[in-house]
Coordinates of C-alpha atoms in Angstrom, one line a residue:
M246 CA 79.5 -33.9 -21.7
V247 CA 78.1 -32.0 -18.6
L248 CA 81.4 -30.1 -18.2
N249 CA 81.3 -29.0 -21.9
F250 CA 77.7 -27.8 -21.5
T251 CA 78.7 -25.8 -18.4
L252 CA 81.7 -24.3 -20.2
L253 CA 79.4 -23.4 -23.1
I254 CA 77.1 -21.4 -20.8
I255 CA 80.0 -19.7 -19.1
G256 CA 81.4 -18.8 -22.5
F257 CA 78.1 -17.1 -23.5
V258 CA 78.1 -15.0 -20.3
V259 CA 81.7 -13.9 -20.9
L260 CA 80.9 -13.0 -24.5
I261 CA 77.9 -10.8 -23.6
K262 CA 79.9 -8.9 -20.9
G263 CA 82.8 -8.5 -23.3
A264 CA 80.5 -7.1 -26.0
D265 CA 79.1 -4.6 -23.5
Y266 CA 82.6 -3.3 -22.6
L267 CA 83.7 -3.2 -26.2
V268 CA 80.7 -1.2 -27.4
N269 CA 80.9 1.3 -24.5
G270 CA 84.7 1.8 -24.9
A271 CA 84.6 2.0 -28.7
S272 CA 81.7 4.5 -28.7
S273 CA 83.5 6.6 -26.1
L274 CA 86.7 6.7 -28.2
A275 CA 84.7 7.7 -31.3
R276 CA 83.1 10.6 -29.4
G277 CA 86.4 11.7 -27.8
F278 CA 88.4 11.8 -31.0
K279 CA 85.5 12.9 -33.2
I280 CA 85.8 9.8 -35.3
S281 CA 82.6 8.4 -36.7
N282 CA 81.1 5.3 -35.0
L283 CA 81.0 3.7 -38.4
V284 CA 84.8 3.9 -38.7
I285 CA 85.3 2.6 -35.2
G286 CA 82.9 -0.3 -36.1
L287 CA 84.7 -1.0 -39.3
T288 CA 88.2 -1.1 -37.6
V289 CA 88.5 -1.5 -33.8
V290 CA 85.3 -3.4 -33.2
A291 CA 85.4 -5.5 -36.4
F292 CA 89.1 -6.5 -35.8
G293 CA 88.3 -7.3 -32.1
T294 CA 85.3 -9.5 -32.9
S295 CA 87.2 -11.2 -35.7
T296 CA 90.0 -12.3 -33.4
P297 CA 88.3 -15.6 -32.6
E298 CA 88.2 -16.5 -36.3
L299 CA 91.9 -15.8 -36.6
T300 CA 92.8 -17.8 -33.5
V301 CA 90.6 -20.8 -34.5
N302 CA 91.9 -20.8 -38.1
L303 CA 95.6 -20.7 -37.1
F304 CA 95.0 -23.7 -34.9
S305 CA 93.0 -25.4 -37.7
S306 CA 95.8 -24.7 -40.1
A307 CA 98.4 -26.2 -37.8
R308 CA 96.3 -29.4 -37.6
G309 CA 95.7 -29.5 -41.4
M310 CA 91.9 -29.0 -41.0
N311 CA 91.5 -27.2 -44.4
D312 CA 87.8 -27.7 -44.7
A313 CA 87.3 -26.2 -41.2
I314 CA 89.4 -23.2 -42.3
Y315 CA 87.2 -22.2 -45.2
G316 CA 84.1 -23.4 -43.5
N317 CA 84.8 -21.2 -40.5
I318 CA 85.3 -18.1 -42.7
I319 CA 82.4 -18.6 -45.2
G320 CA 80.1 -19.8 -42.4
S321 CA 81.0 -16.9 -40.2
N322 CA 80.4 -14.4 -42.9
L323 CA 77.0 -15.9 -43.6
F324 CA 76.2 -16.0 -39.9
N325 CA 77.2 -12.3 -39.7
L326 CA 75.3 -11.3 -42.7
L327 CA 72.0 -13.2 -42.3
F328 CA 71.7 -14.2 -38.7
I329 CA 73.4 -11.3 -36.8
L330 CA 71.9 -8.5 -39.0
G331 CA 68.6 -10.3 -38.8
I332 CA 68.7 -10.3 -35.0
A333 CA 70.1 -6.7 -34.7
G334 CA 67.6 -5.4 -37.2
L335 CA 64.7 -7.0 -35.3
I336 CA 65.9 -5.3 -32.1
Y337 CA 66.1 -1.9 -33.8
P338 CA 65.9 -1.0 -37.5
L339 CA 69.5 -0.4 -38.7
S340 CA 70.1 2.9 -40.5
V341 CA 73.0 2.6 -43.0
Q342 CA 75.2 5.5 -44.1
R343 CA 75.5 6.3 -47.8
T344 CA 79.2 5.6 -47.8
T345 CA 78.5 2.1 -46.5
V346 CA 76.0 1.5 -49.3
R347 CA 78.4 2.9 -52.0
Y348 CA 81.7 1.5 -50.8
E349 CA 81.9 -0.9 -47.9
I350 CA 79.1 -3.3 -48.8
P351 CA 80.2 -3.5 -52.5
F352 CA 83.8 -4.0 -51.3
S353 CA 82.6 -6.9 -49.1
L354 CA 81.0 -8.4 -52.2
F355 CA 84.2 -7.9 -54.2
C356 CA 86.2 -9.7 -51.5
A357 CA 83.9 -12.8 -51.8
L358 CA 84.2 -12.7 -55.6
I359 CA 88.0 -12.4 -55.6
L360 CA 88.2 -15.3 -53.1
Y361 CA 86.0 -17.5 -55.3
F362 CA 88.2 -16.7 -58.3
L363 CA 91.5 -17.3 -56.4
V364 CA 90.6 -20.7 -54.9
N365 CA 88.9 -22.3 -57.9
D366 CA 92.2 -23.1 -59.7
E367 CA 90.7 -26.1 -61.6
M368 CA 87.9 -24.0 -63.0
F369 CA 89.8 -20.9 -64.0
F370 CA 93.4 -22.0 -64.4
G371 CA 93.2 -25.7 -65.4
S372 CA 95.2 -26.8 -62.3
R373 CA 94.9 -30.3 -60.9
E374 CA 93.9 -29.1 -57.4
N375 CA 92.3 -26.0 -55.8
S376 CA 94.1 -24.0 -53.2
L377 CA 94.9 -20.6 -51.9
S378 CA 98.7 -20.1 -52.6
R379 CA 101.1 -17.8 -50.8
V380 CA 101.1 -15.4 -53.7
E381 CA 97.3 -15.2 -53.7
A382 CA 97.3 -14.8 -49.9
L383 CA 99.7 -11.9 -50.3
L384 CA 97.3 -10.4 -52.8
L385 CA 94.5 -10.6 -50.2
L386 CA 96.7 -8.9 -47.6
F387 CA 97.5 -6.2 -50.2
L388 CA 93.7 -5.6 -50.6
F389 CA 93.5 -5.4 -46.8
G390 CA 96.2 -2.7 -46.8
L391 CA 94.1 -0.7 -49.4
F392 CA 91.0 -1.1 -47.3
M393 CA 92.8 0.2 -44.2
F394 CA 94.1 3.2 -46.2
Y395 CA 90.6 4.0 -47.3
I396 CA 89.3 3.7 -43.7
L397 CA 92.1 6.0 -42.3
K398 CA 91.4 8.5 -45.0
T399 CA 87.7 8.4 -44.2
A400 CA 88.5 8.9 -40.5
K401 CA 90.3 12.1 -41.3
L402 CA 87.4 13.5 -43.3
E403 CA 84.5 12.5 -41.1
Q404 CA 83.2 13.9 -37.9
D405 CA 80.5 11.9 -36.1
V406 CA 77.5 14.2 -35.9
E407 CA 75.4 11.4 -34.6
S408 CA 77.7 10.4 -31.7
D409 CA 76.3 12.9 -29.2
K410 CA 72.9 11.4 -29.7
T411 CA 73.9 8.0 -28.5
D412 CA 73.6 6.9 -24.9
A413 CA 77.2 5.7 -24.8
K414 CA 79.1 6.3 -21.5
T415 CA 81.4 9.3 -21.4
L416 CA 84.8 7.9 -20.4
S417 CA 88.3 9.2 -20.2
T418 CA 90.6 8.1 -23.1
W419 CA 92.6 5.7 -21.0
L420 CA 89.5 4.2 -19.5
S421 CA 87.9 3.8 -22.9
V422 CA 91.0 1.9 -24.1
V423 CA 90.8 -0.3 -21.0
Y424 CA 87.2 -1.0 -21.8
V425 CA 88.0 -1.9 -25.5
V426 CA 91.0 -4.1 -24.6
S427 CA 89.1 -5.8 -21.8
G428 CA 86.1 -6.4 -24.1
I429 CA 88.3 -7.9 -26.8
V430 CA 90.0 -10.2 -24.3
A431 CA 86.7 -11.3 -22.9
L432 CA 85.3 -11.9 -26.4
V433 CA 88.4 -14.1 -27.3
L434 CA 88.2 -16.1 -24.1
G435 CA 84.4 -16.5 -24.4
G436 CA 84.6 -17.4 -28.0
K437 CA 87.2 -20.0 -27.3
L438 CA 85.2 -21.5 -24.5
V439 CA 82.1 -21.7 -26.6
T440 CA 83.9 -23.0 -29.7
D441 CA 85.9 -25.7 -27.9
S442 CA 82.9 -26.9 -26.0
A443 CA 80.6 -26.8 -29.1
V444 CA 83.1 -28.7 -31.3
Y445 CA 83.5 -31.5 -28.6
I446 CA 79.7 -31.8 -28.5
A447 CA 79.3 -31.8 -32.3
R448 CA 82.0 -34.5 -32.7
A449 CA 80.1 -36.6 -30.2
F450 CA 77.2 -36.5 -32.7
S451 CA 79.6 -37.5 -35.6
M452 CA 79.4 -34.2 -37.6
S453 CA 81.9 -33.9 -40.5
E454 CA 84.8 -31.4 -40.4
K455 CA 83.2 -29.3 -43.2
L456 CA 79.8 -29.1 -41.4
I457 CA 81.6 -28.3 -38.1
G458 CA 83.4 -25.4 -39.8
L459 CA 80.2 -24.1 -41.5
T460 CA 78.0 -24.3 -38.4
V461 CA 79.6 -24.9 -35.0
L462 CA 82.9 -23.0 -35.6
A463 CA 81.2 -20.3 -37.7
A464 CA 78.5 -19.6 -35.1
G465 CA 80.9 -20.0 -32.2
T466 CA 83.6 -17.6 -33.6
S467 CA 80.8 -15.2 -34.7
L468 CA 79.3 -15.0 -31.2
P469 CA 81.4 -11.8 -30.5
E470 CA 79.9 -10.1 -33.5
L471 CA 76.4 -11.3 -32.5
A472 CA 76.8 -10.0 -28.9
T473 CA 78.4 -6.7 -30.0
S474 CA 75.9 -5.9 -32.8
A475 CA 72.9 -6.9 -30.7
M476 CA 74.2 -4.7 -27.9
A477 CA 74.9 -1.9 -30.3
A478 CA 71.4 -2.1 -31.8
Y479 CA 69.9 -2.2 -28.3
R480 CA 71.8 1.0 -27.5
R481 CA 70.6 2.5 -30.8
N482 CA 74.2 2.7 -32.1
T483 CA 73.4 1.3 -35.5
D484 CA 76.6 2.5 -37.1
I485 CA 78.6 0.1 -34.9
A486 CA 76.1 -2.7 -35.5
I487 CA 76.4 -2.4 -39.3
G488 CA 80.2 -1.5 -39.3
N489 CA 81.0 -4.5 -37.1
V490 CA 79.3 -7.0 -39.5
V491 CA 80.5 -5.5 -42.8
G492 CA 84.0 -4.9 -41.4
S493 CA 84.2 -8.4 -39.9
N494 CA 83.2 -10.0 -43.2
I495 CA 85.9 -8.0 -45.0
F496 CA 88.5 -8.8 -42.4
N497 CA 87.7 -12.5 -42.4
I498 CA 88.4 -12.9 -46.1
I499 CA 91.3 -10.6 -46.9
F500 CA 93.0 -10.5 -43.5
I501 CA 92.5 -13.9 -41.9
L502 CA 92.6 -16.0 -45.0
G503 CA 95.5 -13.8 -46.1
I504 CA 97.4 -14.7 -42.9
N505 CA 96.4 -18.4 -43.3
G506 CA 97.6 -18.6 -46.9
T507 CA 100.9 -16.8 -46.1
V508 CA 101.7 -19.2 -43.3
R509 CA 100.9 -22.3 -45.5
P510 CA 99.0 -22.8 -48.8
V511 CA 95.5 -23.9 -48.0
P512 CA 93.8 -26.6 -50.3
Y513 CA 90.2 -25.8 -51.2
N514 CA 87.2 -28.2 -51.4
A515 CA 85.1 -27.1 -54.4
T516 CA 81.9 -28.4 -52.8
M517 CA 82.0 -25.2 -50.8
N518 CA 81.3 -23.2 -53.9
A519 CA 77.6 -23.5 -53.2
D520 CA 78.1 -21.8 -49.8
M521 CA 80.1 -19.1 -51.4
F522 CA 77.3 -18.4 -53.8
V523 CA 74.9 -18.1 -50.9
L524 CA 77.3 -15.6 -49.3
M525 CA 77.5 -13.5 -52.5
L526 CA 73.7 -13.6 -53.0
G527 CA 73.2 -12.6 -49.3
T528 CA 75.5 -9.6 -49.8
V529 CA 73.7 -8.6 -53.0
A530 CA 70.4 -8.9 -51.0
L531 CA 71.8 -6.5 -48.4
L532 CA 72.5 -4.0 -51.1
L533 CA 69.1 -4.3 -52.5
A534 CA 67.5 -3.9 -49.1
M535 CA 69.0 -0.4 -49.0
F536 CA 66.7 0.6 -51.8
T537 CA 63.4 -1.0 -50.6
F538 CA 61.0 0.2 -48.0
K539 CA 62.9 3.0 -46.2
R540 CA 66.0 3.9 -48.1
N541 CA 69.4 3.2 -46.6
K542 CA 67.8 1.2 -43.7
L543 CA 67.5 -2.4 -42.8
D544 CA 64.0 -2.5 -41.3
R545 CA 62.4 -5.2 -39.2
V546 CA 60.6 -6.9 -42.2
E547 CA 63.9 -7.2 -44.1
A548 CA 65.7 -8.3 -41.0
G549 CA 63.1 -11.0 -40.5
I550 CA 63.7 -12.2 -44.1
F551 CA 67.4 -12.4 -43.5
L552 CA 66.9 -14.4 -40.3
A553 CA 64.5 -16.8 -42.1
A554 CA 67.0 -17.2 -44.9
Y555 CA 69.7 -18.3 -42.5
V556 CA 67.3 -20.9 -40.9
L557 CA 66.6 -22.3 -44.4
Y558 CA 70.3 -22.4 -45.2
S559 CA 71.1 -24.2 -41.9
V560 CA 68.4 -26.8 -42.8
Y561 CA 70.0 -27.2 -46.2
L562 CA 73.5 -27.7 -44.6
F563 CA 72.3 -30.6 -42.4
W564 CA 70.3 -32.1 -45.3
R565 CA 73.5 -32.0 -47.5
N566 CA 75.6 -33.5 -44.8

């Protein structure tokens, strides 16, 4: 137990350092290629910080831990949305671009809705069991392809007029790439250390597979997003902070579950519908927050509400268990 607590602390340190490298490298790339920080956040940073979810879910799939697979994704998205945006918004109010309000956040909500529709076979198709089939997984990957096409098209049209106002380090292209890759590697290693240690500790306290997925795995694999968005907010790079969370939530559903379902159909436990409802409500709340107080901004009051909502949700999870 002492060893696992030690590895947990080491994992946190590696995560924080990895986030620092990733934010600096990604910001520098955005400035060098005149690509918006939002696009970098929605792609390079989001994909990099979602790597632990992919790794953990592939291992969970191989072990037949289906509840952990869905719990990890749904729980991670809720952690990203409520806890991480809450923390980042308290550090520094997060300005949100109009395109994010009009397209990326609604698409994130659409991804949650389509997942709810696809996995509830008993409810919508009269099947005997719920699952994500290979055909449905391929549909998710098709949506991922459309999303990437949209992002690449956006990257060609946008120039980051705000990038010169950030305090990101000016690095050469090759050094920026080294920073990004090193940051991603550190995030993956740190995420694995934290997750493995936390799962061992959680099992020692007799937590169920579903609860482990929704809490320990979700929080553990989302620590890269937390470290990255918090660091980005601290550096006043709000586009990366927002893009990282929204992009990760989209990636987690249509890319990671798409990969999982293509490898092997994944049975679904309908008791997680309540958690999916919370995720959809949280995404709607983020949209509504863009039209209250200061427009297109998640201010500290709203961030505090998001953080409080996650605490209440966590209490509900342990009460339900």
